[in-house]
Each structure stands twice: as structure tokens, then as C-alpha cells.
Coordinates of C-alpha atoms and ligand atoms in Angstrom, one line a residue:
M1 CA -17.6 9.9 -4.4
L2 CA -19.0 6.6 -5.9
I3 CA -19.7 4.2 -2.6
K4 CA -20.3 0.9 -3.3
K5 CA -21.7 -1.3 -0.3
S6 CA -21.0 -5.0 0.1
E7 CA -22.8 -7.2 2.3
D8 CA -21.2 -7.6 5.9
I9 CA -19.3 -10.5 6.4
K10 CA -20.4 -13.1 8.9
S11 CA -18.1 -14.6 11.3
S12 CA -18.6 -18.2 9.8
E13 CA -17.5 -16.8 6.5
I14 CA -14.6 -15.3 8.0
T15 CA -13.4 -18.8 9.2
S16 CA -13.9 -20.2 5.7
K17 CA -11.9 -17.5 4.0
A18 CA -9.3 -18.1 6.7
S19 CA -9.1 -21.7 5.9
Y20 CA -9.5 -20.9 2.0
L21 CA -6.3 -18.8 2.2
N22 CA -4.2 -21.3 4.4
R23 CA -5.2 -23.8 2.0
R24 CA -3.8 -21.7 -1.0
N25 CA -0.7 -21.3 1.2
F26 CA -0.4 -24.8 1.8
M27 CA -1.0 -25.7 -2.1
K28 CA 1.8 -23.1 -3.0
G29 CA 4.1 -24.6 -0.7
A30 CA 7.6 -23.5 -1.5
V31 CA 6.6 -20.4 -3.2
L32 CA 4.6 -19.2 -0.2
A33 CA 5.6 -19.9 3.2
T34 CA 3.3 -17.7 5.7
T35 CA 5.2 -18.4 8.9
A36 CA 3.4 -18.0 12.3
T37 CA 5.8 -15.5 13.3
A38 CA 5.5 -13.3 10.2
T39 CA 1.7 -13.6 10.3
G40 CA 1.6 -13.0 13.9
F41 CA 3.7 -9.8 13.5
L42 CA 1.4 -8.7 10.8
Y43 CA -1.6 -9.4 12.9
R44 CA -0.2 -7.7 15.7
S45 CA 0.6 -4.8 13.5
L46 CA -3.1 -4.6 12.3
T47 CA -4.7 -5.2 15.8
R48 CA -2.3 -3.2 18.0
T49 CA -3.8 -0.9 20.5
S50 CA -1.5 1.0 23.0
R51 CA -0.2 -2.3 24.7
S52 CA 3.3 -2.8 23.7
S53 CA 4.5 -6.3 22.8
T54 CA 7.5 -8.4 22.0
A55 CA 8.5 -10.4 19.3
A56 CA 8.1 -13.6 21.4
D57 CA 4.6 -12.3 22.0
A58 CA 3.8 -11.9 18.4
A59 CA 5.2 -15.4 17.5
N60 CA 2.7 -16.9 19.8
Q61 CA -0.2 -15.4 18.1
P62 CA -2.2 -17.8 16.1
V63 CA -2.6 -17.2 12.3
Q64 CA -5.6 -15.1 12.0
L65 CA -7.1 -13.2 9.3
V66 CA -9.5 -10.9 11.6
S67 CA -8.7 -8.9 14.5
P68 CA -10.3 -9.3 17.8
S69 CA -11.2 -5.6 17.7
G70 CA -13.6 -6.9 14.9
E71 CA -11.5 -5.5 11.7
K72 CA -12.4 -7.9 9.1
L73 CA -10.7 -8.4 6.0
T74 CA -12.1 -6.3 3.1
T75 CA -13.7 -8.9 0.5
L76 CA -11.9 -9.8 -2.6
Q77 CA -14.7 -8.3 -4.7
D78 CA -14.3 -4.7 -3.2
I79 CA -10.5 -4.8 -3.1
T80 CA -10.7 -5.5 -6.9
H81 CA -13.5 -3.2 -8.1
Y82 CA -13.4 -0.1 -6.0
N83 CA -10.0 1.2 -7.0
N84 CA -8.0 4.6 -7.5
F85 CA -5.8 3.9 -10.4
Y86 CA -6.0 6.9 -12.8
E87 CA -4.0 5.6 -15.6
F88 CA -7.2 3.4 -16.4
S89 CA -10.1 5.5 -15.1
T90 CA -10.8 8.1 -12.7
N91 CA -14.0 5.9 -12.0
K92 CA -13.6 3.4 -9.1
G93 CA -15.7 1.1 -10.4
A94 CA -14.4 1.2 -13.8
V95 CA -10.8 0.4 -13.3
A96 CA -11.1 -3.3 -13.1
D97 CA -12.8 -3.5 -16.4
K98 CA -10.5 -0.9 -18.1
S99 CA -7.4 -2.8 -16.9
K100 CA -8.5 -6.2 -18.0
G101 CA -5.7 -7.8 -20.1
F102 CA -3.0 -5.3 -19.0
V103 CA 0.0 -7.2 -19.8
T104 CA 2.7 -7.6 -17.1
H105 CA 5.1 -9.8 -18.8
P106 CA 8.0 -9.0 -19.8
W107 CA 8.5 -6.5 -16.8
T108 CA 11.4 -4.8 -15.2
V109 CA 12.3 -2.7 -12.4
A110 CA 15.3 -0.6 -12.5
V111 CA 16.7 0.3 -9.2
E112 CA 19.3 3.0 -9.7
G113 CA 20.5 6.5 -8.3
L114 CA 22.8 6.9 -5.4
V115 CA 23.7 3.1 -4.9
N116 CA 26.7 1.0 -5.4
R117 CA 25.1 -1.8 -7.4
P118 CA 22.4 -0.5 -9.7
K119 CA 20.3 -3.5 -11.4
V120 CA 17.4 -4.0 -13.4
F121 CA 15.4 -6.6 -11.9
D122 CA 13.1 -8.7 -14.2
I123 CA 9.8 -9.3 -12.4
D124 CA 10.5 -13.0 -12.1
D125 CA 13.8 -12.4 -10.4
L126 CA 12.1 -9.8 -7.8
A127 CA 9.6 -12.8 -7.1
K128 CA 12.5 -14.9 -6.0
L129 CA 13.9 -12.5 -3.6
G130 CA 12.4 -14.6 -1.1
P131 CA 9.0 -16.4 -0.4
P132 CA 6.3 -13.8 -0.2
E133 CA 5.0 -12.9 3.2
E134 CA 1.4 -12.1 4.1
R135 CA 0.8 -8.8 5.4
I136 CA -2.7 -7.8 6.4
Y137 CA -2.8 -4.0 6.5
R138 CA -5.3 -1.5 6.7
L139 CA -5.3 1.0 3.6
R140 CA -6.7 4.6 4.3
C141 CA -7.4 6.6 1.4
V142 CA -7.2 10.5 1.9
E143 CA -10.7 10.7 0.5
G144 CA -12.0 9.0 3.7
W145 CA -12.5 5.4 3.2
S146 CA -10.5 2.5 4.1
M147 CA -10.0 -1.2 3.5
V148 CA -8.2 -4.1 5.3
I149 CA -6.3 -6.0 2.6
P150 CA -4.3 -9.3 2.9
W151 CA -1.1 -8.5 0.7
L152 CA 1.6 -10.9 -0.5
G153 CA 5.0 -9.2 -0.9
F154 CA 8.4 -8.7 0.8
P155 CA 10.1 -5.9 2.5
L156 CA 11.2 -2.9 0.4
A157 CA 14.2 -2.9 2.5
K158 CA 15.4 -6.2 1.1
L159 CA 15.4 -4.9 -2.5
L160 CA 17.3 -1.7 -1.2
D161 CA 20.1 -3.8 0.6
L162 CA 20.7 -5.7 -2.6
V163 CA 21.7 -2.5 -4.5
Q164 CA 23.5 -1.0 -1.4
P165 CA 22.3 2.9 -1.1
N166 CA 25.4 5.1 -0.9
S167 CA 26.0 7.4 2.0
S168 CA 24.4 10.4 0.1
A169 CA 21.3 8.5 -0.5
K170 CA 18.4 10.1 1.6
Y171 CA 15.3 9.6 -0.4
V172 CA 13.8 7.2 -2.8
E173 CA 11.8 8.0 -5.8
F174 CA 9.1 5.4 -7.4
T175 CA 7.9 5.7 -10.9
T176 CA 5.0 3.9 -12.6
L177 CA 5.0 2.6 -15.9
Y178 CA 4.3 5.4 -18.8
D179 CA 2.9 3.8 -21.8
S180 CA -0.6 5.3 -23.1
A181 CA -1.0 2.2 -25.3
R182 CA -1.3 0.0 -22.3
M183 CA -2.6 2.6 -19.9
P184 CA -5.2 4.6 -21.8
N185 CA -6.1 7.2 -19.3
Q186 CA -2.5 8.4 -19.8
N187 CA -4.0 10.0 -23.0
T188 CA -5.6 12.6 -20.6
N189 CA -4.1 15.1 -18.6
V190 CA -6.1 14.5 -15.5
L191 CA -2.6 14.1 -13.9
D192 CA 1.0 14.8 -14.9
W193 CA 2.4 11.1 -16.2
P194 CA 4.0 9.1 -15.3
Y195 CA 2.8 8.9 -11.6
V196 CA 5.9 9.4 -9.1
E197 CA 6.0 9.0 -5.6
G198 CA 8.6 9.1 -3.0
L199 CA 9.6 8.4 0.6
R200 CA 12.6 9.4 2.9
L201 CA 15.3 6.6 3.0
D202 CA 14.6 5.7 6.8
E203 CA 10.7 5.5 5.7
A204 CA 11.5 3.0 2.9
M205 CA 13.9 0.8 5.2
H206 CA 10.9 0.6 7.7
P207 CA 10.0 -3.2 8.0
L208 CA 6.2 -2.2 7.5
A209 CA 7.1 -0.7 4.0
I210 CA 6.7 -3.6 1.5
L211 CA 6.7 -4.3 -2.2
A212 CA 3.4 -6.2 -2.9
T213 CA 3.0 -9.0 -5.7
G214 CA -0.4 -10.3 -4.6
L215 CA -3.2 -10.4 -2.6
Y216 CA -5.5 -12.9 -1.0
G217 CA -3.1 -15.6 -1.6
D218 CA -2.8 -14.9 -5.4
T219 CA -1.2 -12.9 -8.0
L220 CA -1.8 -9.2 -7.8
P221 CA -4.7 -8.1 -10.2
P222 CA -3.9 -5.3 -12.6
Q223 CA -6.2 -2.8 -10.9
D224 CA -4.4 -3.2 -7.7
G225 CA -0.9 -2.5 -9.3
A226 CA 0.3 -5.4 -11.0
P227 CA 2.8 -6.7 -11.1
V228 CA 4.5 -4.9 -8.4
R229 CA 3.3 -2.0 -6.2
L230 CA 4.4 -0.1 -3.0
V231 CA 2.5 -0.7 0.2
V232 CA 3.0 2.1 3.1
P233 CA 0.2 1.3 5.5
W234 CA 0.9 4.3 7.7
K235 CA 0.4 6.8 5.1
Y236 CA -2.5 7.6 2.8
G237 CA -3.2 5.5 -0.1
F238 CA -1.9 7.6 -2.9
K239 CA 1.8 7.3 -1.5
S240 CA 1.3 3.4 -2.3
I241 CA 2.3 3.8 -6.0
K242 CA 1.1 1.1 -8.2
S243 CA 2.9 -0.9 -11.4
I244 CA 6.3 0.3 -10.6
V245 CA 9.2 0.3 -13.3
K246 CA 11.8 2.5 -11.7
I247 CA 13.2 3.1 -8.1
K248 CA 15.9 5.5 -7.9
L249 CA 17.7 6.9 -5.0
A250 CA 18.3 10.3 -4.6
D251 CA 19.8 13.1 -2.3
S252 CA 16.9 15.3 -2.3
Q253 CA 13.1 15.0 -1.8
P254 CA 11.5 13.8 -4.8
S255 CA 8.6 15.5 -6.7
T256 CA 5.4 13.5 -5.9
T257 CA 2.5 13.6 -8.2
W258 CA -0.4 14.5 -5.8
N259 CA 1.8 17.1 -4.2
M260 CA 2.5 18.8 -7.5
Y261 CA -1.3 18.8 -8.3
A262 CA -2.3 20.4 -5.3
P263 CA 0.5 21.1 -2.9
R264 CA -1.6 22.6 -0.4
E265 CA -3.8 19.7 -0.1
Y266 CA -1.4 16.8 -0.4
G267 CA 1.9 17.0 1.3
F268 CA 5.1 14.6 0.8
Y269 CA 4.7 12.9 4.2
S270 CA 0.9 12.4 3.9
N271 CA 1.0 10.2 7.0
V272 CA -2.5 9.1 8.1
N273 CA -3.6 11.9 10.8
P274 CA -7.1 12.3 12.2
R275 CA -5.9 15.7 13.8
V276 CA -4.6 17.2 10.3
N277 CA -7.7 17.8 8.3
H278 CA -7.6 18.0 4.4
P279 CA -8.3 21.5 3.5
R280 CA -11.8 20.5 2.3
W281 CA -12.6 17.7 4.4
S282 CA -12.0 16.3 7.8
Q283 CA -9.8 13.2 8.3
A284 CA -10.9 12.7 11.8
R285 CA -13.1 9.5 10.6
E286 CA -13.3 7.0 7.7
R287 CA -15.8 4.7 6.0
R288 CA -14.5 1.0 5.9
I289 CA -15.6 -0.4 2.6
G290 CA -18.2 -3.0 3.1
E291 CA -19.4 -1.7 6.4
F292 CA -21.8 0.7 7.5
G293 CA -21.2 3.8 9.4
Q294 CA -17.9 5.4 10.2
R295 CA -15.0 4.6 12.4
D296 CA -12.3 6.9 13.9
T297 CA -9.2 7.4 11.9
L298 CA -6.2 6.4 14.1
L299 CA -2.9 8.3 14.0
F300 CA -0.5 6.7 11.5
N301 CA -3.3 4.5 10.5
G302 CA -3.0 2.5 13.7
Y303 CA 0.8 1.8 13.1
Q304 CA 1.7 4.4 15.7
D305 CA 3.8 2.1 17.9
E306 CA 6.1 1.0 15.0
V307 CA 6.5 4.4 13.1
A308 CA 6.0 7.3 15.4
S309 CA 9.7 7.3 16.1
L310 CA 10.4 8.1 12.3
Y311 CA 8.9 11.6 13.2
D312 CA 10.5 12.6 16.3
G313 CA 10.8 16.2 16.8
M314 CA 9.1 16.9 13.4
D315 CA 5.8 19.2 13.4
L316 CA 3.3 16.8 11.8
R317 CA 1.1 19.7 10.8
V318 CA 3.9 21.6 9.1
N319 CA 5.2 18.3 7.3
F320 CA 1.8 17.1 6.6
Ligands
MTE401 N1 0.3 4.6 -10.2 C1 -0.7 4.8 -9.6 N2 -0.6 4.7 -8.4 C2 -1.7 4.6 -7.2 C3 -2.9 5.4 -7.7 C4 -3.2 5.9 -9.1 O1 -3.7 6.4 -9.5 N3 -1.7 5.6 -9.9 N4 -3.8 5.6 -6.8 C5 -3.3 5.6 -5.4 C6 -4.5 5.6 -4.5 S1 -5.2 7.5 -4.5 C7 -5.0 4.7 -3.6 S2 -6.0 4.9 -2.7 C8 -4.5 3.4 -3.8 C9 -5.5 2.4 -4.0 O2 -5.0 1.2 -4.0 P1 -5.9 -0.1 -4.3 O3 -7.0 0.2 -5.5 O4 -5.2 -1.3 -4.6 O5 -7.0 -0.2 -3.2 O6 -3.4 3.3 -5.0 C10 -2.7 4.5 -5.1 N5 -1.5 4.1 -6.0
MO402 MO1 -6.5 7.3 -2.1

């Protein structure tokens, strides 16, 4: 695995990064309204320990971009130059260059299947679904590294509510663009194209699951999944499918790319779980990109208070 170290961020730089972002938010005004409530909630989502909290609690949190437990945002440089995006390259350091100039306009996302109101959304209409919220989430790759990323986006539930899933809809399937003229590594057979992913409907409706259209206060760069990608922070990174063109409601569990590739190694659920090892390596610890050493991996990537109830009564070793 290619390991790229970036210098540690000093607290003074965190402060300036925070004010940079707030300035950006202010400048974008109507387009980007990061409310104290939303950010407080997100901030708590990131820093949550075992203590439970209320919404009022969360609303009183100051807007912050770094947690008191010392989790710093990963630098924009690392977020945009250490990427898994096999449609462009299997080399994490090469994706930024290979995806440069990737055209994301025009772009449509078809939302179809078991819904009352199927609709093809133009990417600009998607952006108008509401002011993007800022969501600072951990991203834990199944390979054993992690980042902290300030996304811009909106709850996936918002989109699903618009199309009205019918009562037989139980799963959601996501598909990435398949166009080898624009995604050159689709000319190879490293994976079965197009890249597909899936969630159970209740997972997809969970408020932490978002469609991201930006990061660090700006438009989503191609290498991070422009123009729109899924972010499911309690699951391994490969569930967060990039450059989505289709979202389909279904009554049975959809096929997913990495599960088809190696079913013993990558399950459908793929919840971050330090107690369930990958057959070829431990998942107990992780390397935070830009930092030295390793840290413990948290159950559900630290979002257990929010999401554990989705899996009540399930054996997470069987449903890995
Ligand atoms: N279409 C598509 N989506 C994808 C991938 C990919 O190769 N193709 N890689 C996944 C993996 S393994 C990870 S860890 C994350 C990485 O997201 P990032 O590059 O924005 O950090 O994207 C996921 N989504
Ligand atoms: Mo990953």
C-alpha cells in the first residue's frame, strides 16, 4: 500500500482552516447555510464517546472543525491526492491526475425501481434540494487507513422521500457512470464495471447517510466522486460509491462490486468493526492519513450510538 505522510497540522492552522471555511460559508450565503444546529450535531457525531446527548445539547455546541479528543481534519491535499477510484487508476496517488478534466456537466441521476414517483434528476436540480449541510465524518477504508473529511451534502433520505419508495422496496442499489471514454481504467478488467453498491432501505434512510456534492466548502473534485457520491460513515469506504448515475429501489439485496469480487473478504454490510478481521489482515487498528502511528478502530467507525439499533438481533460476524 502506498503511504503518503503529510505534515501534522498545528492547532494554529486548525483555527485558520476553521475561519477559512466559515468565511467560505459566509461568502456563499444562500447556497451554503451551515447552521449551528447541523454542525453541532455533526460535530457531536464525530466526537461522540459513550456519553449520550440530546438535540438541545448538540445545538449548543460551538461550530468547530476539530474534536476535543484531537481528531483533526485531514488536509485538503491528502483528501484529494490519496484516493481509491479504480475507474481512473488503482494507484491512489495517480487518481487526481488521471481524473483531471473529468466532465460532470451535463449529468443526471435516475431514481427508479420500486417507487411511486420515479424521476431523472439533473445534477443542478439535485443541488437545489436544499442548502448543502456540512458533515464532518471519519472515513475508514477497509485497507486500514482513515481520514476526517468535511463533506458538503444532503441526507439521502431527502431524495428518497421525493420519489416515494413503495411498500415492497427493501433495498437501494447505486450505480456509477460506465463510460470508458471518460473513465479510462474501465478499459481494464480490474473490477466488473460499472461499480455498484447497495444499502438496506432503513440504512439508506438513516440521517447520517448523505449524498455529497462537495468538500472543504467547495465543489466535489473528480477524484472524490464528482458530481455526487454516497457517504455512509459507519461502513467501510468502498460502500461510499462515487460518481452516481442511478439509484434503484429493489425488493432483494443488490449485488455489490467488492462482494462479487471476493465474497469471503467483503460482505454486503461491511460495517466498520474492529472485532471482525479481514481474512488477510486485522481491522482492530487504523492509520489516520497525515498522522504517525496507529489508533484503535471504533465499532461502527464511532457512530455506534446512532446506528447500532439498525443491526439489533443480527450476528455481525455472519452479516459482515
Ligand atoms: N465508483 C467507485 N466508488 C468508490 C471507489 C471506486 O473505486 N469506484 N472506491 C471506494 C473506496 S475503496 C474508498 S476507500 C472510497 C475513497 O473515497 P475518497 O477517495 O474520496 O477518500 O471511495 C469508494 N468509492
Ligand atoms: Mo476503501
